[in-house]
Tab-separated table of C-alpha atoms and ligand atoms in Angstrom:
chain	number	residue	atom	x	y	z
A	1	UNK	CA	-23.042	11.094	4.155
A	2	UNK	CA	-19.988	11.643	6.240
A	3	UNK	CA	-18.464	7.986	6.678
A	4	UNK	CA	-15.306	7.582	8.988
A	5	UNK	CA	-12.587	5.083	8.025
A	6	UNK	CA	-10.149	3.221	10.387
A	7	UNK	CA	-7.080	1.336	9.429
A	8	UNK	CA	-5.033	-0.711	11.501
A	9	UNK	CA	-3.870	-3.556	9.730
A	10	UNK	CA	-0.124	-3.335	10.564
A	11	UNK	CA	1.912	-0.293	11.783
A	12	UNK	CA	0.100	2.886	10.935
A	13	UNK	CA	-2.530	3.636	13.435
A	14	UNK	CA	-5.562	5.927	11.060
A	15	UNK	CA	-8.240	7.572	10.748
A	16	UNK	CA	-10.271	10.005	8.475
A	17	UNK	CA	-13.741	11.156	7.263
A	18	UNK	CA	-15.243	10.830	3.947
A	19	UNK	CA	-18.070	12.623	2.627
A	20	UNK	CA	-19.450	10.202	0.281
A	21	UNK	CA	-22.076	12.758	-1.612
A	22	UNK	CA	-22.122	12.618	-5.534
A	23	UNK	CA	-21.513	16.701	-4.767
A	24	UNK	CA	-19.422	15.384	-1.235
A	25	UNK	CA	-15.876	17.154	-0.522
A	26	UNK	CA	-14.120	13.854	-0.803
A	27	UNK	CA	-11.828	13.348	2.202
A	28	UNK	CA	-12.489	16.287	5.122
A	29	UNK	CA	-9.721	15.141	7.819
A	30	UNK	CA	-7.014	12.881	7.858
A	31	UNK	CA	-5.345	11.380	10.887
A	32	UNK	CA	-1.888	9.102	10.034
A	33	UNK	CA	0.296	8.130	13.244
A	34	UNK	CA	3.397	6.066	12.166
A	35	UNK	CA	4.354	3.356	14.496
A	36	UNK	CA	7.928	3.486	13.561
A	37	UNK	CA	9.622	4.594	16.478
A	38	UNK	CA	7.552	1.503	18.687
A	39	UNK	CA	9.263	-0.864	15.995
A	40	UNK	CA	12.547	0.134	14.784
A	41	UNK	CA	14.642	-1.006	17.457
A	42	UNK	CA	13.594	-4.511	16.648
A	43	UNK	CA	14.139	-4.244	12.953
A	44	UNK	CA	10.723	-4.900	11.831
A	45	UNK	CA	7.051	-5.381	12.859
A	46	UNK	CA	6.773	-6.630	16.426
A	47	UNK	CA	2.840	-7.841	16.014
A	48	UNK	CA	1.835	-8.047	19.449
A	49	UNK	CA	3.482	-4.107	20.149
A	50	UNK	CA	1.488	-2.849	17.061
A	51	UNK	CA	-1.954	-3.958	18.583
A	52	UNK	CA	-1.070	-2.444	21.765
A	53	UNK	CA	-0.119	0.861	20.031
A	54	UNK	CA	-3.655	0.688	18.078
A	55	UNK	CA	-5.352	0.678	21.373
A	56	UNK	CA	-3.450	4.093	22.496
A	57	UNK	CA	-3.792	5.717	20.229
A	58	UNK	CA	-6.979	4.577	17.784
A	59	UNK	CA	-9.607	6.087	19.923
A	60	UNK	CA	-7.746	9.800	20.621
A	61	UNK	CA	-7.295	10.421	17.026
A	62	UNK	CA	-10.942	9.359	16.361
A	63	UNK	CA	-12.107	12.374	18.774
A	64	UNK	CA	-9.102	14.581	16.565
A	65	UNK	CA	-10.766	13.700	13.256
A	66	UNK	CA	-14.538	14.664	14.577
A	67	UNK	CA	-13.628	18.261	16.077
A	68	UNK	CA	-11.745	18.812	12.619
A	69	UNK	CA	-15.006	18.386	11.278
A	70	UNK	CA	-16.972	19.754	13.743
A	71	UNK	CA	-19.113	16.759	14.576
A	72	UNK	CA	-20.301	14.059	17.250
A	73	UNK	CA	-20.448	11.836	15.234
A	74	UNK	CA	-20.713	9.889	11.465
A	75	UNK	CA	-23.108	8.228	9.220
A	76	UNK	CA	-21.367	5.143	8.756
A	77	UNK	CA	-18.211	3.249	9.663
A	78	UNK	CA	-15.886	2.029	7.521
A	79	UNK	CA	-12.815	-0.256	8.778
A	80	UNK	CA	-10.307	-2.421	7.432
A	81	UNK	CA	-10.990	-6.065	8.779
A	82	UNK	CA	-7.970	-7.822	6.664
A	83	UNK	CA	-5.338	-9.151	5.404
A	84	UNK	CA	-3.478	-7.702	8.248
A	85	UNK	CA	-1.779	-8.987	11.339
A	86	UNK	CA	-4.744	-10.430	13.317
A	87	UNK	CA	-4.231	-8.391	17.020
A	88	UNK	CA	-3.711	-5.137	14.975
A	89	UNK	CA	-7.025	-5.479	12.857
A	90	UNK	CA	-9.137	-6.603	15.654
A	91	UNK	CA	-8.672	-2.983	17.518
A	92	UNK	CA	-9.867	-1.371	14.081
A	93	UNK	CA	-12.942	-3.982	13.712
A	94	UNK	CA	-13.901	-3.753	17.710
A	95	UNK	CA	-13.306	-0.314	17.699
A	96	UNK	CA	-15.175	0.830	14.813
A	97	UNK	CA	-17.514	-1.910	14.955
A	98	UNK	CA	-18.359	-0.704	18.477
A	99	UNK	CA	-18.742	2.642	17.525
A	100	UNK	CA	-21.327	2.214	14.528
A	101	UNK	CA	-23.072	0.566	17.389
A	102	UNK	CA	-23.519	2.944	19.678
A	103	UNK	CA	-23.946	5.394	17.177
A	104	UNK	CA	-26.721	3.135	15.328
A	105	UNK	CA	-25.317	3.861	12.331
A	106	UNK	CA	-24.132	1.191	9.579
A	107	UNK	CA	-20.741	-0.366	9.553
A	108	UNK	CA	-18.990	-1.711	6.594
A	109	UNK	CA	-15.450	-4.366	6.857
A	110	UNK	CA	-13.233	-2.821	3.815
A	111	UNK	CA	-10.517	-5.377	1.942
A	112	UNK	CA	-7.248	-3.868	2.575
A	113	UNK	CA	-6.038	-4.178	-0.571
A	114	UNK	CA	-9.083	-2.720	-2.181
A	115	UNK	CA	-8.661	0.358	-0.477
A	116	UNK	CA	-4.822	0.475	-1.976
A	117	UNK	CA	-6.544	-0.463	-5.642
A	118	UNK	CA	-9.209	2.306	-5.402
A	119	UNK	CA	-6.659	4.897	-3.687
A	120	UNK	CA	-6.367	6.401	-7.115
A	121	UNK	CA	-9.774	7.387	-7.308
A	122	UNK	CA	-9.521	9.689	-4.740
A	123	UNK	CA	-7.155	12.642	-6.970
A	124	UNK	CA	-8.259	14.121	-9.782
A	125	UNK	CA	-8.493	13.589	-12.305
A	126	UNK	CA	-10.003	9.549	-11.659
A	127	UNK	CA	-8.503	6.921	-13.718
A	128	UNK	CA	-11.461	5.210	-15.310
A	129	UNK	CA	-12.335	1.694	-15.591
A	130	UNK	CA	-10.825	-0.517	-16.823
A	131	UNK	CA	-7.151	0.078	-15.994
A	132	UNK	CA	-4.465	-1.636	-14.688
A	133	UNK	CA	-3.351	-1.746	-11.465
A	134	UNK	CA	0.302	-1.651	-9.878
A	135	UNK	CA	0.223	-2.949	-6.111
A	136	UNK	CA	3.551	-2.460	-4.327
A	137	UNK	CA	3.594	-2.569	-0.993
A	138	UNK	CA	4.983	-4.470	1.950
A	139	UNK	CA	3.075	-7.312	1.605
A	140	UNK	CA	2.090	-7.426	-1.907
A	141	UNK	CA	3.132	-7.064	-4.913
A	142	UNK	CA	0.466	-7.201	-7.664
A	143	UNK	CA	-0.516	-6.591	-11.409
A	144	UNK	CA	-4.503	-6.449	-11.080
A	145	UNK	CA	-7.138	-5.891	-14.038
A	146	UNK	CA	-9.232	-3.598	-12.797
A	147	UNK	CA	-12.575	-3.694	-14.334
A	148	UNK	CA	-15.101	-2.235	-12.101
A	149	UNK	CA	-15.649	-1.771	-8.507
A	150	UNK	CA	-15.452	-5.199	-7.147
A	151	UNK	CA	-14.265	-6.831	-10.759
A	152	UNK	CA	-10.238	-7.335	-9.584
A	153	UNK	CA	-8.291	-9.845	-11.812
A	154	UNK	CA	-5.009	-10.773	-10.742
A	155	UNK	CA	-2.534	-11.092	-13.053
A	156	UNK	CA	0.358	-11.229	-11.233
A	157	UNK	CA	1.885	-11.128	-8.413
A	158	UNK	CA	5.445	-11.851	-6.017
A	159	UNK	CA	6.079	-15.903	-5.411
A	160	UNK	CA	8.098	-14.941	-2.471
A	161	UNK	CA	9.152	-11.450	-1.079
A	162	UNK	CA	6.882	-8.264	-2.131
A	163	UNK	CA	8.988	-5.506	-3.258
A	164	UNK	CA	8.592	-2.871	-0.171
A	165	UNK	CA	9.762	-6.056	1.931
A	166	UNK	CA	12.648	-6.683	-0.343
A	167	UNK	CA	13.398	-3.307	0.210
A	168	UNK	CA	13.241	-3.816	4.021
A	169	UNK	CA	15.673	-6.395	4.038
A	170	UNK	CA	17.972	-4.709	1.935
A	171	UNK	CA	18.205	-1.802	3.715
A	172	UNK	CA	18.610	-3.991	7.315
A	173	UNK	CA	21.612	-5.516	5.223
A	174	UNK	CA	23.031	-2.277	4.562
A	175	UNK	CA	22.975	-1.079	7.870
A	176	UNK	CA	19.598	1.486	7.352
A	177	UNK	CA	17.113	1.242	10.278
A	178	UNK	CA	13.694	0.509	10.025
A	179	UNK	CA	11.513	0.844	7.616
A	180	UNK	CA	14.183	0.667	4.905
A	181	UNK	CA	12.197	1.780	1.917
A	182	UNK	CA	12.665	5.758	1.819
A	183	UNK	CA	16.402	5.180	3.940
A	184	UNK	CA	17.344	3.320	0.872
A	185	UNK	CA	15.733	5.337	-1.654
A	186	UNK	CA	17.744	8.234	-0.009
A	187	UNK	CA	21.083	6.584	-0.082
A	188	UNK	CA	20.432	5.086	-3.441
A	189	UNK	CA	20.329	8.706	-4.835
A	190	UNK	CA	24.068	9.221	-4.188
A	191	UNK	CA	24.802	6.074	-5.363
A	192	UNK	CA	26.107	4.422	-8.951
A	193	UNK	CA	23.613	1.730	-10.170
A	194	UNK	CA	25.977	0.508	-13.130
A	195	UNK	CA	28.692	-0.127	-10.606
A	196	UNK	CA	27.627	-3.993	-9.542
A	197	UNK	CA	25.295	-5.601	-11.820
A	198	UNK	CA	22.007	-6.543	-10.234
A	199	UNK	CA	19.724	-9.352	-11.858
A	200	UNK	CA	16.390	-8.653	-13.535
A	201	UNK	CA	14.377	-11.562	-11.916
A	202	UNK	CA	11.906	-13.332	-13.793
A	203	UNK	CA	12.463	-10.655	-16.795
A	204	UNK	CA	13.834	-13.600	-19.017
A	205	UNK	CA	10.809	-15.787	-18.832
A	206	UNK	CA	6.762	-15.279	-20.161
A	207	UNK	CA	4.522	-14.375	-17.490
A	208	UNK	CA	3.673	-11.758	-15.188
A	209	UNK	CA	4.670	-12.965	-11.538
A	210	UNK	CA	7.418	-11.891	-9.619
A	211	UNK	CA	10.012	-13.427	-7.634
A	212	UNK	CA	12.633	-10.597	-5.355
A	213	UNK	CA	14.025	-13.247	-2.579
A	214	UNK	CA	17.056	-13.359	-5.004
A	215	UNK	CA	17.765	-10.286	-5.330
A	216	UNK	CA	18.296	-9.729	-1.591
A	217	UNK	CA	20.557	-12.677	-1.492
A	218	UNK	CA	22.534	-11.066	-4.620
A	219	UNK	CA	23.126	-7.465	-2.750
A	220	UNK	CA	24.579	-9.597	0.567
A	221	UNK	CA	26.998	-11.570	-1.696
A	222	UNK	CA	28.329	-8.074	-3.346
A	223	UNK	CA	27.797	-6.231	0.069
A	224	UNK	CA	30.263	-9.272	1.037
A	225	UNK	CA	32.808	-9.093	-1.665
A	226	UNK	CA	33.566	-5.168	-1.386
A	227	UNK	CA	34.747	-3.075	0.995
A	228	UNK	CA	31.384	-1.965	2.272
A	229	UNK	CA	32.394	1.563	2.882
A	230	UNK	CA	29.869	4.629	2.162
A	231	UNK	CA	30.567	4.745	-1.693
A	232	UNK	CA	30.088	0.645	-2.027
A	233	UNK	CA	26.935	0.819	0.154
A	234	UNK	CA	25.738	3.827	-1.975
A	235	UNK	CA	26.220	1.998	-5.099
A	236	UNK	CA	24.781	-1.475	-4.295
A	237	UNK	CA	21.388	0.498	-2.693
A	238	UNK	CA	21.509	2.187	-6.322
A	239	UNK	CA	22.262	-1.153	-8.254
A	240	UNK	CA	19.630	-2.858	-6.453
A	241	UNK	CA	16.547	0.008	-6.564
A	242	UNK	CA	17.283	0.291	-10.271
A	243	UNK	CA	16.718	-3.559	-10.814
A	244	UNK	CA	13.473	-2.946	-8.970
A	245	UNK	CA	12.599	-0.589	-11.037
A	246	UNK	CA	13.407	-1.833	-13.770
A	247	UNK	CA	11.473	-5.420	-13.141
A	248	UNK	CA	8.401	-4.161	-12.276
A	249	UNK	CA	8.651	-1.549	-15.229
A	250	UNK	CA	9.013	-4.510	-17.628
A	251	UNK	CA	6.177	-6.228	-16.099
A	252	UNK	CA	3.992	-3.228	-16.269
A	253	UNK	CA	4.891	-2.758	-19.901
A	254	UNK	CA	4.471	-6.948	-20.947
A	255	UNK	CA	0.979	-6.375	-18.792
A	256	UNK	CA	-0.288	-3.146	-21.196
A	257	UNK	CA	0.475	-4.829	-24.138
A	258	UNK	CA	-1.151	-8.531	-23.167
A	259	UNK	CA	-4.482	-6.785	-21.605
A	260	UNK	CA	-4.890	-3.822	-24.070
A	261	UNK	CA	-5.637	-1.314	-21.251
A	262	UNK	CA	-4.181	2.074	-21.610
A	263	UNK	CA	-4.856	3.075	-18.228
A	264	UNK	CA	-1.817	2.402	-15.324
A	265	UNK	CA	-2.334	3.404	-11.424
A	266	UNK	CA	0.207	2.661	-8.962
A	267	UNK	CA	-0.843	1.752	-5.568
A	268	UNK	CA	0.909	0.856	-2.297
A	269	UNK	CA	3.750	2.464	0.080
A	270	UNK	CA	6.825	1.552	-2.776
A	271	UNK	CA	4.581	3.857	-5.055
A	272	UNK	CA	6.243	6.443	-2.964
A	273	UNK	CA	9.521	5.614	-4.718
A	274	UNK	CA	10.558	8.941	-6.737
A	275	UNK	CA	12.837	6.764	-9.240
A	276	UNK	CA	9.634	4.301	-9.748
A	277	UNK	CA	7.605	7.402	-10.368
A	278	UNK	CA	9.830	8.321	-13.299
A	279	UNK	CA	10.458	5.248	-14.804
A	280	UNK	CA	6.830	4.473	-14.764
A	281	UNK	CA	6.273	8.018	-16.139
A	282	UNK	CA	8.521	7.266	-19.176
A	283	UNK	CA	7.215	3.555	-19.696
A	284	UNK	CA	4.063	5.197	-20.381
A	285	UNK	CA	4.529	8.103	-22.386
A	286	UNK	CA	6.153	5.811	-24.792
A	287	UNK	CA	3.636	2.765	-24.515
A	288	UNK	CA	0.695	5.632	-24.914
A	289	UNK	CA	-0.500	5.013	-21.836
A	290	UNK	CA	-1.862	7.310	-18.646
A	291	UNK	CA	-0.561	7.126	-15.452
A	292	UNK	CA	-1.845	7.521	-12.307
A	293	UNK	CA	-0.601	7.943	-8.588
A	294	UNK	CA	-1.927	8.619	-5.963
A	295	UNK	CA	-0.137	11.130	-3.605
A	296	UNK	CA	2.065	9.552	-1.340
A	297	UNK	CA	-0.358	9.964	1.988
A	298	UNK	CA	-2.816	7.809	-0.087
A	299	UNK	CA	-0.255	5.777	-1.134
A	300	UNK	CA	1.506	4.466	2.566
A	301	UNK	CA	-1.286	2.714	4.780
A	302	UNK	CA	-4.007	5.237	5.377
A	303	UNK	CA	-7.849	5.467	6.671
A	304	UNK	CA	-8.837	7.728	3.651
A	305	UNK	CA	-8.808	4.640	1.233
A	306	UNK	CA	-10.692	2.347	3.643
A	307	UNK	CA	-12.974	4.858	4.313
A	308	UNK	CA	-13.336	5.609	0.209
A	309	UNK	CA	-13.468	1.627	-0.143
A	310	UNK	CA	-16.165	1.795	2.704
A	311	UNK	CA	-18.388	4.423	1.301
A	312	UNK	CA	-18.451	2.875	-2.421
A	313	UNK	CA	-19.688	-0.661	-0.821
A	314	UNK	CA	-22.165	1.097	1.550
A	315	UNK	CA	-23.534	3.132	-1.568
A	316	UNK	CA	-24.236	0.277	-3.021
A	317	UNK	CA	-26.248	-1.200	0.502
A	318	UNK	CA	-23.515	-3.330	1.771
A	319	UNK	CA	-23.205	-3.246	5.348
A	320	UNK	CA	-21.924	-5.934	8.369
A	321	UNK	CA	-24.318	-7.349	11.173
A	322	UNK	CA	-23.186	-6.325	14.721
A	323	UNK	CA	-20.754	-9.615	15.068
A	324	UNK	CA	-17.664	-9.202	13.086
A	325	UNK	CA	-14.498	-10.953	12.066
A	326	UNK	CA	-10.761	-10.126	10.568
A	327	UNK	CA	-8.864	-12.423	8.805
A	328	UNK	CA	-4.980	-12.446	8.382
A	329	UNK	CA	-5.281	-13.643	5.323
A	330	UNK	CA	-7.825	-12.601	2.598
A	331	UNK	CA	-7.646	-13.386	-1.619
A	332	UNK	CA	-8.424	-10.351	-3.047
A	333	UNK	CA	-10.573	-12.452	-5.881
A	334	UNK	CA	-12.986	-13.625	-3.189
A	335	UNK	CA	-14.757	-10.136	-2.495
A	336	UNK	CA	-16.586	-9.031	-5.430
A	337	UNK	CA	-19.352	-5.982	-5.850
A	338	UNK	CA	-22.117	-8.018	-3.938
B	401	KG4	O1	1.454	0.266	1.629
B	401	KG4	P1	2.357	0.291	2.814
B	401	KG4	O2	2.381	1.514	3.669
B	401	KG4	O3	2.048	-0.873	3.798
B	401	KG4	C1	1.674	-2.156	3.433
B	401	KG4	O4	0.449	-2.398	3.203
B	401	KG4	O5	2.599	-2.981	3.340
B	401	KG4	O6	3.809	-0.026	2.272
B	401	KG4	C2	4.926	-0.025	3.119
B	401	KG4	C3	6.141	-0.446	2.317
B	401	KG4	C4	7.369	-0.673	3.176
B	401	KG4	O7	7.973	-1.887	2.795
B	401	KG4	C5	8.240	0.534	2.852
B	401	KG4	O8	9.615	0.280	2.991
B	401	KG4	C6	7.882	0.774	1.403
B	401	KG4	O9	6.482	0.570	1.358
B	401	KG4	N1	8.214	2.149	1.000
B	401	KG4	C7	9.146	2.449	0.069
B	401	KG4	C8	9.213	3.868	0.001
B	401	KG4	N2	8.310	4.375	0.886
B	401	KG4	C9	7.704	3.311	1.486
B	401	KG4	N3	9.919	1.658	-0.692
B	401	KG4	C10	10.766	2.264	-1.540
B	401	KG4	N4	10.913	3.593	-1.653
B	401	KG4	C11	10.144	4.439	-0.913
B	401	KG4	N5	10.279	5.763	-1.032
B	402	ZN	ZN1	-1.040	-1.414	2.732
């Protein structure tokens, strides 16, 4: 069963087909377009330019992904219908919803961040269940027990910023354009990250949540006290990726060793980050644990996951009537394995 996925919860505009077969190929074409450019000269997300942008381009790269696989058309539609910004998901859901339609073919509304959690699943080798789950995105910033398709515990997660948006608006303070993530992950690497010393937030304290507002706050008042030439902006983008790092790694570790699991995956566009990568690697060779990431295309926003995420919940005969809805907001806890 070939099942195409669309995403278009917030900037990246994609597509892809799945082939959802036991014996299946896994993901046959993948479509990503990167709103960037439409954004950057405002800083961040404009919401009402993003949906706009979905329109132009959603519907081209659907015809792109079909010739790549030499087909009219798909068994089934997969789409992400939230959390999201509203405008942006309802081209996805109206779109794809529209399509399964005409096609008379079954369509399936995929959790966002279940896509991210099952990314994983898509390399090989799979993490089994259970394992525990790293979520580190722009929006969110999780620690989820993953038990079983549809079985998502949180355990903990940001009380104010998520880390790839701390990241954003540390990188806008240091002068780095839109999105700020890899531009500060690049000048990080020529920078010192003993120079200024960066808090650990929430280290100090039981508990798995996370809290990275401060942080932000604490580059601006050392941004403010030096010179802010190349070498101090270097240096605080290290200072400041290395706490980071080294908060989530401690959560990561304190959530091993509370749940027992001795499986980690890493999910979400920060997941990208090369100096996460090898701190996580190190946490777990010395906790005993396996690690798991997903390449970095499956890690950013992409229309493999959703269509993965789709073709899981249609295996199992879930599948939307002809009316649909998005929502902006969506607890991951309330979808379950119907
Ligand atoms: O998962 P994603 O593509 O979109 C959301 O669902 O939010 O994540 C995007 C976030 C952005 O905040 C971006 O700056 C961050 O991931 N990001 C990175 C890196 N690559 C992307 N943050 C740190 N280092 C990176 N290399
Ligand atoms: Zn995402």
């Amino acid at each position: 069963m070939l099942v195409l996925g669309i995403e278009t919860s917030c900037d990246e505009t994609s597509v892809a087909i799945y082939e959802s077969e036991e014996d299946g190929q896994g993901v046959l074409a993948h479509e990503i377009y990167s709103q960037q450019a439409v954004h950057a000269p405002y800083g961040g997300v404009v919401p009402e330019l993003a949906s706009r942008d979905h329109i132009r381009k959603l519907t081209p790269m659907i015809r792109t992904v079909l010739q790549q696989v030499d087909r009219a058309r798909c068994d089934a539609v997969a789409y992400t219908a939230g959390p999201g910004l509203v405008g942006a998901l309802l081209v996805g859901a109206a779109v794809g919803r529209s399509l399964a339609w005409a096609w008379q073919v079954p369509a399936v509304a995929v959790h966002h961040l279940e896509g991210h959690l099952l990314a994983p699943l898509l390399e090989s080798p799979a993490p089994a269940y259970p394992f525990l789950a790293l979520l580190v995105s722009g929006g969110h910033t999780l620690l989820v027990r993953v038990g079983g398709f549809g079985d998502y515990h949180i355990l903990g997660q940001s009380l104010d910023d998520a880390a790839g948006e701390a990241f954003d608006k540390t990188a806008k303070l240091l002068g780095l354009s839109y999105p700020g993530g890899p531009a500060l992950e690049a000048l990080a690497r020529r920078g010192d990250a003993r120079r200024f010393d960066f808090p650990r937030p929430m280290t100090d304290r039981p508990g798995l949540d996370f809290s990275f507002s401060g942080l932000k706050t604490h580059v601006l008042h050392t941004l403010q006290r030096s010179a802010g030439d190349d070498r101090d902006r270097a240096d605080i983008a290290a200072g400041f990726q290395q706490a980071v790092v080294d908060t989530l790694c401690i959560k990561c570790r304190r959530a091993l060793r509370q749940t027992g699991l001795r499986r980690l995956v890493v999910a979400g566009g920060v997941g990208a980050n090369r100096a996460l990568r090898t701190a996580l690697q190190r946490l777990a060779a010395a906790e005993g644990a396996e690690l798991f990431f997903p390449r970095p295309e499956y890690c950013t926003d992409n229309a493999a996951m959703i269509a993965h995420a789709g073709a899981l919940r249609l295996a199992r005969g879930e599948t939307e009537p002809p009316a649909f809805g998005v929502r902006a907001r969506w607890p991951l806890e309330a979808i379950s394995a119907r």
